[in-house]
Amino acid sequence: MSNGPPESEGDKEADEHPFDHMPYYNDTVMICRHLRSGQKLFSEGNVVILGDVNPGAEVIAGGNILVMGSLRGLVHAGAFGDETAVVSAYRMNPTQLRIANHITRPPDGENVDVSIPEVARIRTDKVVIEKLKL
C-alpha cells in the first residue's frame, strides 16, 4: 500500500527499466572490435558490441543490440517483429535505427552528438530514444 498519490499510467511507463520486459534469447553474439563501413553482422538473438559501429556498417538482430561505444551505422533490433527489443549505445547517432517494423533516423541537418548512454525502444507505437537509467 502506498502513502503517496496514485501513479498515473504515464508515470509507471516512464519508471520502467528498458530491460525489464525483454524476452530471453539463447544466442547472444559478442563482438570485441569496431565495425567498419561495408561490414554486416546478423544474429538471430542479441548482439553486444565492445567497440563502435561506424557509418556504412550494419547490425541486424532478432533480439536486442547493445553497443558499448559509438553507434553511427545502421541497426535493426527485433528483426523478426519483436517490438520489445531495444537498442542501447554509449553514443547514439545512427544513420538509421529500426526496431521490429518501426524505422527512424536523425532529422536532416542536425548532427546531435550526445555523450551519454541512451536506449531506443518502442513506446506508443513509435521509436523513442531516452537517457539510459541504470
mmCIF file of C-alpha atoms in Angstrom:
data_model
loop_
_atom_site.group_PDB
_atom_site.id
_atom_site.type_symbol
_atom_site.label_atom_id
_atom_site.label_comp_id
_atom_site.label_asym_id
_atom_site.label_seq_id
_atom_site.Cartn_x
_atom_site.Cartn_y
_atom_site.Cartn_z
ATOM 1 C CA MET A 1 0.000 0.000 0.000
ATOM 2 C CA SER A 2 1.381 3.415 -0.966
ATOM 3 C CA ASN A 3 1.085 6.561 1.146
ATOM 4 C CA GLY A 4 1.630 8.890 -1.806
ATOM 5 C CA PRO A 5 -0.722 9.864 -4.607
ATOM 6 C CA PRO A 6 -1.628 7.123 -7.083
ATOM 7 C CA GLU A 7 0.694 6.814 -10.042
ATOM 8 C CA SER A 8 -0.714 7.546 -13.456
ATOM 9 C CA GLU A 9 -0.093 5.114 -16.299
ATOM 10 C CA GLY A 10 2.379 7.582 -17.839
ATOM 11 C CA ASP A 11 4.423 7.662 -14.623
ATOM 12 C CA LYS A 12 4.590 3.868 -14.483
ATOM 13 C CA GLU A 13 5.748 3.669 -18.091
ATOM 14 C CA ALA A 14 8.415 6.324 -17.511
ATOM 15 C CA ASP A 15 9.748 4.447 -14.462
ATOM 16 C CA GLU A 16 10.010 1.082 -16.211
ATOM 17 C CA HIS A 17 13.546 -0.026 -16.861
ATOM 18 C CA PRO A 18 14.021 -0.644 -20.603
ATOM 19 C CA PHE A 19 15.344 -4.148 -19.966
ATOM 20 C CA ASP A 20 12.501 -5.297 -17.641
ATOM 21 C CA HIS A 21 10.323 -6.972 -20.262
ATOM 22 C CA MET A 22 12.859 -8.337 -22.719
ATOM 23 C CA PRO A 23 12.390 -11.894 -23.910
ATOM 24 C CA TYR A 24 15.185 -14.366 -23.292
ATOM 25 C CA TYR A 25 17.323 -15.317 -26.291
ATOM 26 C CA ASN A 26 19.595 -18.344 -26.167
ATOM 27 C CA ASP A 27 22.022 -16.899 -28.668
ATOM 28 C CA THR A 28 23.958 -13.770 -27.832
ATOM 29 C CA VAL A 29 26.821 -12.722 -30.074
ATOM 30 C CA MET A 30 29.629 -10.640 -28.571
ATOM 31 C CA ILE A 31 31.958 -8.726 -30.886
ATOM 32 C CA CYS A 32 35.125 -7.179 -29.431
ATOM 33 C CA ARG A 33 36.102 -4.780 -32.223
ATOM 34 C CA HIS A 34 34.836 -1.869 -34.297
ATOM 35 C CA LEU A 35 32.553 -2.494 -37.282
ATOM 36 C CA ARG A 36 33.679 -0.538 -40.329
ATOM 37 C CA SER A 37 31.824 0.636 -43.418
ATOM 38 C CA GLY A 38 30.660 -2.298 -45.535
ATOM 39 C CA GLN A 39 30.711 -4.801 -42.678
ATOM 40 C CA LYS A 40 27.438 -6.536 -41.754
ATOM 41 C CA LEU A 41 26.600 -8.540 -38.658
ATOM 42 C CA PHE A 42 23.485 -10.724 -38.335
ATOM 43 C CA SER A 43 22.300 -12.657 -35.291
ATOM 44 C CA GLU A 44 19.050 -14.448 -34.503
ATOM 45 C CA GLY A 45 19.474 -13.399 -30.854
ATOM 46 C CA ASN A 46 21.079 -10.467 -29.062
ATOM 47 C CA VAL A 47 24.210 -8.608 -30.155
ATOM 48 C CA VAL A 48 26.753 -6.963 -27.835
ATOM 49 C CA ILE A 49 29.478 -4.893 -29.483
ATOM 50 C CA LEU A 50 32.510 -3.774 -27.479
ATOM 51 C CA GLY A 51 33.504 -1.096 -29.955
ATOM 52 C CA ASP A 52 31.992 1.335 -32.427
ATOM 53 C CA VAL A 53 29.537 0.792 -35.273
ATOM 54 C CA ASN A 54 30.778 3.197 -37.939
ATOM 55 C CA PRO A 55 28.762 4.749 -40.792
ATOM 56 C CA GLY A 56 28.148 2.179 -43.521
ATOM 57 C CA ALA A 57 28.215 -0.773 -41.092
ATOM 58 C CA GLU A 58 25.014 -2.748 -40.405
ATOM 59 C CA VAL A 59 23.902 -4.763 -37.382
ATOM 60 C CA ILE A 60 20.721 -6.856 -37.593
ATOM 61 C CA ALA A 61 19.491 -8.849 -34.596
ATOM 62 C CA GLY A 62 16.398 -10.833 -33.750
ATOM 63 C CA GLY A 63 16.805 -9.570 -30.191
ATOM 64 C CA ASN A 64 18.464 -6.554 -28.603
ATOM 65 C CA ILE A 65 21.538 -4.608 -29.663
ATOM 66 C CA LEU A 66 23.986 -3.141 -27.139
ATOM 67 C CA VAL A 67 26.856 -1.013 -28.440
ATOM 68 C CA MET A 68 29.488 -0.204 -25.835
ATOM 69 C CA GLY A 69 30.873 2.578 -27.976
ATOM 70 C CA SER A 70 29.586 4.949 -30.649
ATOM 71 C CA LEU A 71 26.664 3.906 -32.825
ATOM 72 C CA ARG A 72 26.901 5.694 -36.175
ATOM 73 C CA GLY A 73 25.783 2.964 -38.588
ATOM 74 C CA LEU A 74 22.510 1.166 -39.296
ATOM 75 C CA VAL A 75 20.960 -1.095 -36.647
ATOM 76 C CA HIS A 76 17.833 -3.261 -36.699
ATOM 77 C CA ALA A 77 16.786 -4.848 -33.392
ATOM 78 C CA GLY A 78 13.790 -7.173 -33.167
ATOM 79 C CA ALA A 79 14.256 -8.028 -36.831
ATOM 80 C CA PHE A 80 11.654 -10.810 -36.651
ATOM 81 C CA GLY A 81 8.973 -8.455 -35.327
ATOM 82 C CA ASP A 82 9.859 -8.259 -31.609
ATOM 83 C CA GLU A 83 8.603 -4.818 -30.525
ATOM 84 C CA THR A 84 10.046 -5.296 -27.017
ATOM 85 C CA ALA A 85 13.605 -5.272 -28.403
ATOM 86 C CA VAL A 86 15.835 -2.310 -27.545
ATOM 87 C CA VAL A 87 18.956 -0.642 -28.914
ATOM 88 C CA SER A 88 21.369 0.885 -26.431
ATOM 89 C CA ALA A 89 24.665 2.694 -27.003
ATOM 90 C CA TYR A 90 27.128 4.901 -25.168
ATOM 91 C CA ARG A 91 26.910 7.430 -28.021
ATOM 92 C CA MET A 92 23.763 7.066 -30.130
ATOM 93 C CA ASN A 93 23.921 8.717 -33.543
ATOM 94 C CA PRO A 94 22.803 6.046 -36.058
ATOM 95 C CA THR A 95 22.267 6.642 -39.757
ATOM 96 C CA GLN A 96 19.103 4.561 -39.360
ATOM 97 C CA LEU A 97 17.586 2.750 -36.393
ATOM 98 C CA ARG A 98 14.910 0.056 -36.694
ATOM 99 C CA ILE A 99 13.019 -1.858 -34.046
ATOM 100 C CA ALA A 100 10.704 -4.549 -35.429
ATOM 101 C CA ASN A 101 8.888 -2.764 -38.291
ATOM 102 C CA HIS A 102 9.462 0.765 -36.906
ATOM 103 C CA ILE A 103 12.122 2.918 -38.578
ATOM 104 C CA THR A 104 13.690 6.201 -37.513
ATOM 105 C CA ARG A 105 16.715 8.258 -38.467
ATOM 106 C CA PRO A 106 18.215 11.568 -37.330
ATOM 107 C CA PRO A 107 16.498 14.711 -38.629
ATOM 108 C CA ASP A 108 18.099 16.260 -41.730
ATOM 109 C CA GLY A 109 20.655 18.937 -40.978
ATOM 110 C CA GLU A 110 21.031 18.013 -37.308
ATOM 111 C CA ASN A 111 24.189 16.399 -36.040
ATOM 112 C CA VAL A 112 23.376 15.606 -32.437
ATOM 113 C CA ASP A 113 26.400 14.250 -30.609
ATOM 114 C CA VAL A 114 25.184 13.134 -27.202
ATOM 115 C CA SER A 115 27.880 11.640 -24.994
ATOM 116 C CA ILE A 116 25.571 9.841 -22.580
ATOM 117 C CA PRO A 117 24.289 6.265 -22.728
ATOM 118 C CA GLU A 118 20.878 6.133 -24.395
ATOM 119 C CA VAL A 119 18.295 3.473 -25.154
ATOM 120 C CA ALA A 120 15.852 3.295 -28.057
ATOM 121 C CA ARG A 121 12.620 1.365 -27.722
ATOM 122 C CA ILE A 122 9.015 1.325 -28.895
ATOM 123 C CA ARG A 123 6.525 3.409 -26.910
ATOM 124 C CA THR A 124 3.004 4.151 -28.089
ATOM 125 C CA ASP A 125 3.781 2.667 -31.497
ATOM 126 C CA LYS A 126 6.861 4.800 -32.263
ATOM 127 C CA VAL A 127 10.601 4.698 -31.614
ATOM 128 C CA VAL A 128 11.728 6.869 -28.709
ATOM 129 C CA ILE A 129 15.302 7.477 -27.578
ATOM 130 C CA GLU A 130 15.861 8.196 -23.901
ATOM 131 C CA LYS A 131 18.719 8.582 -21.465
ATOM 132 C CA LEU A 132 19.601 5.140 -20.107
ATOM 133 C CA LYS A 133 18.651 4.896 -16.435
ATOM 134 C CA LEU A 134 20.710 2.303 -14.595
#
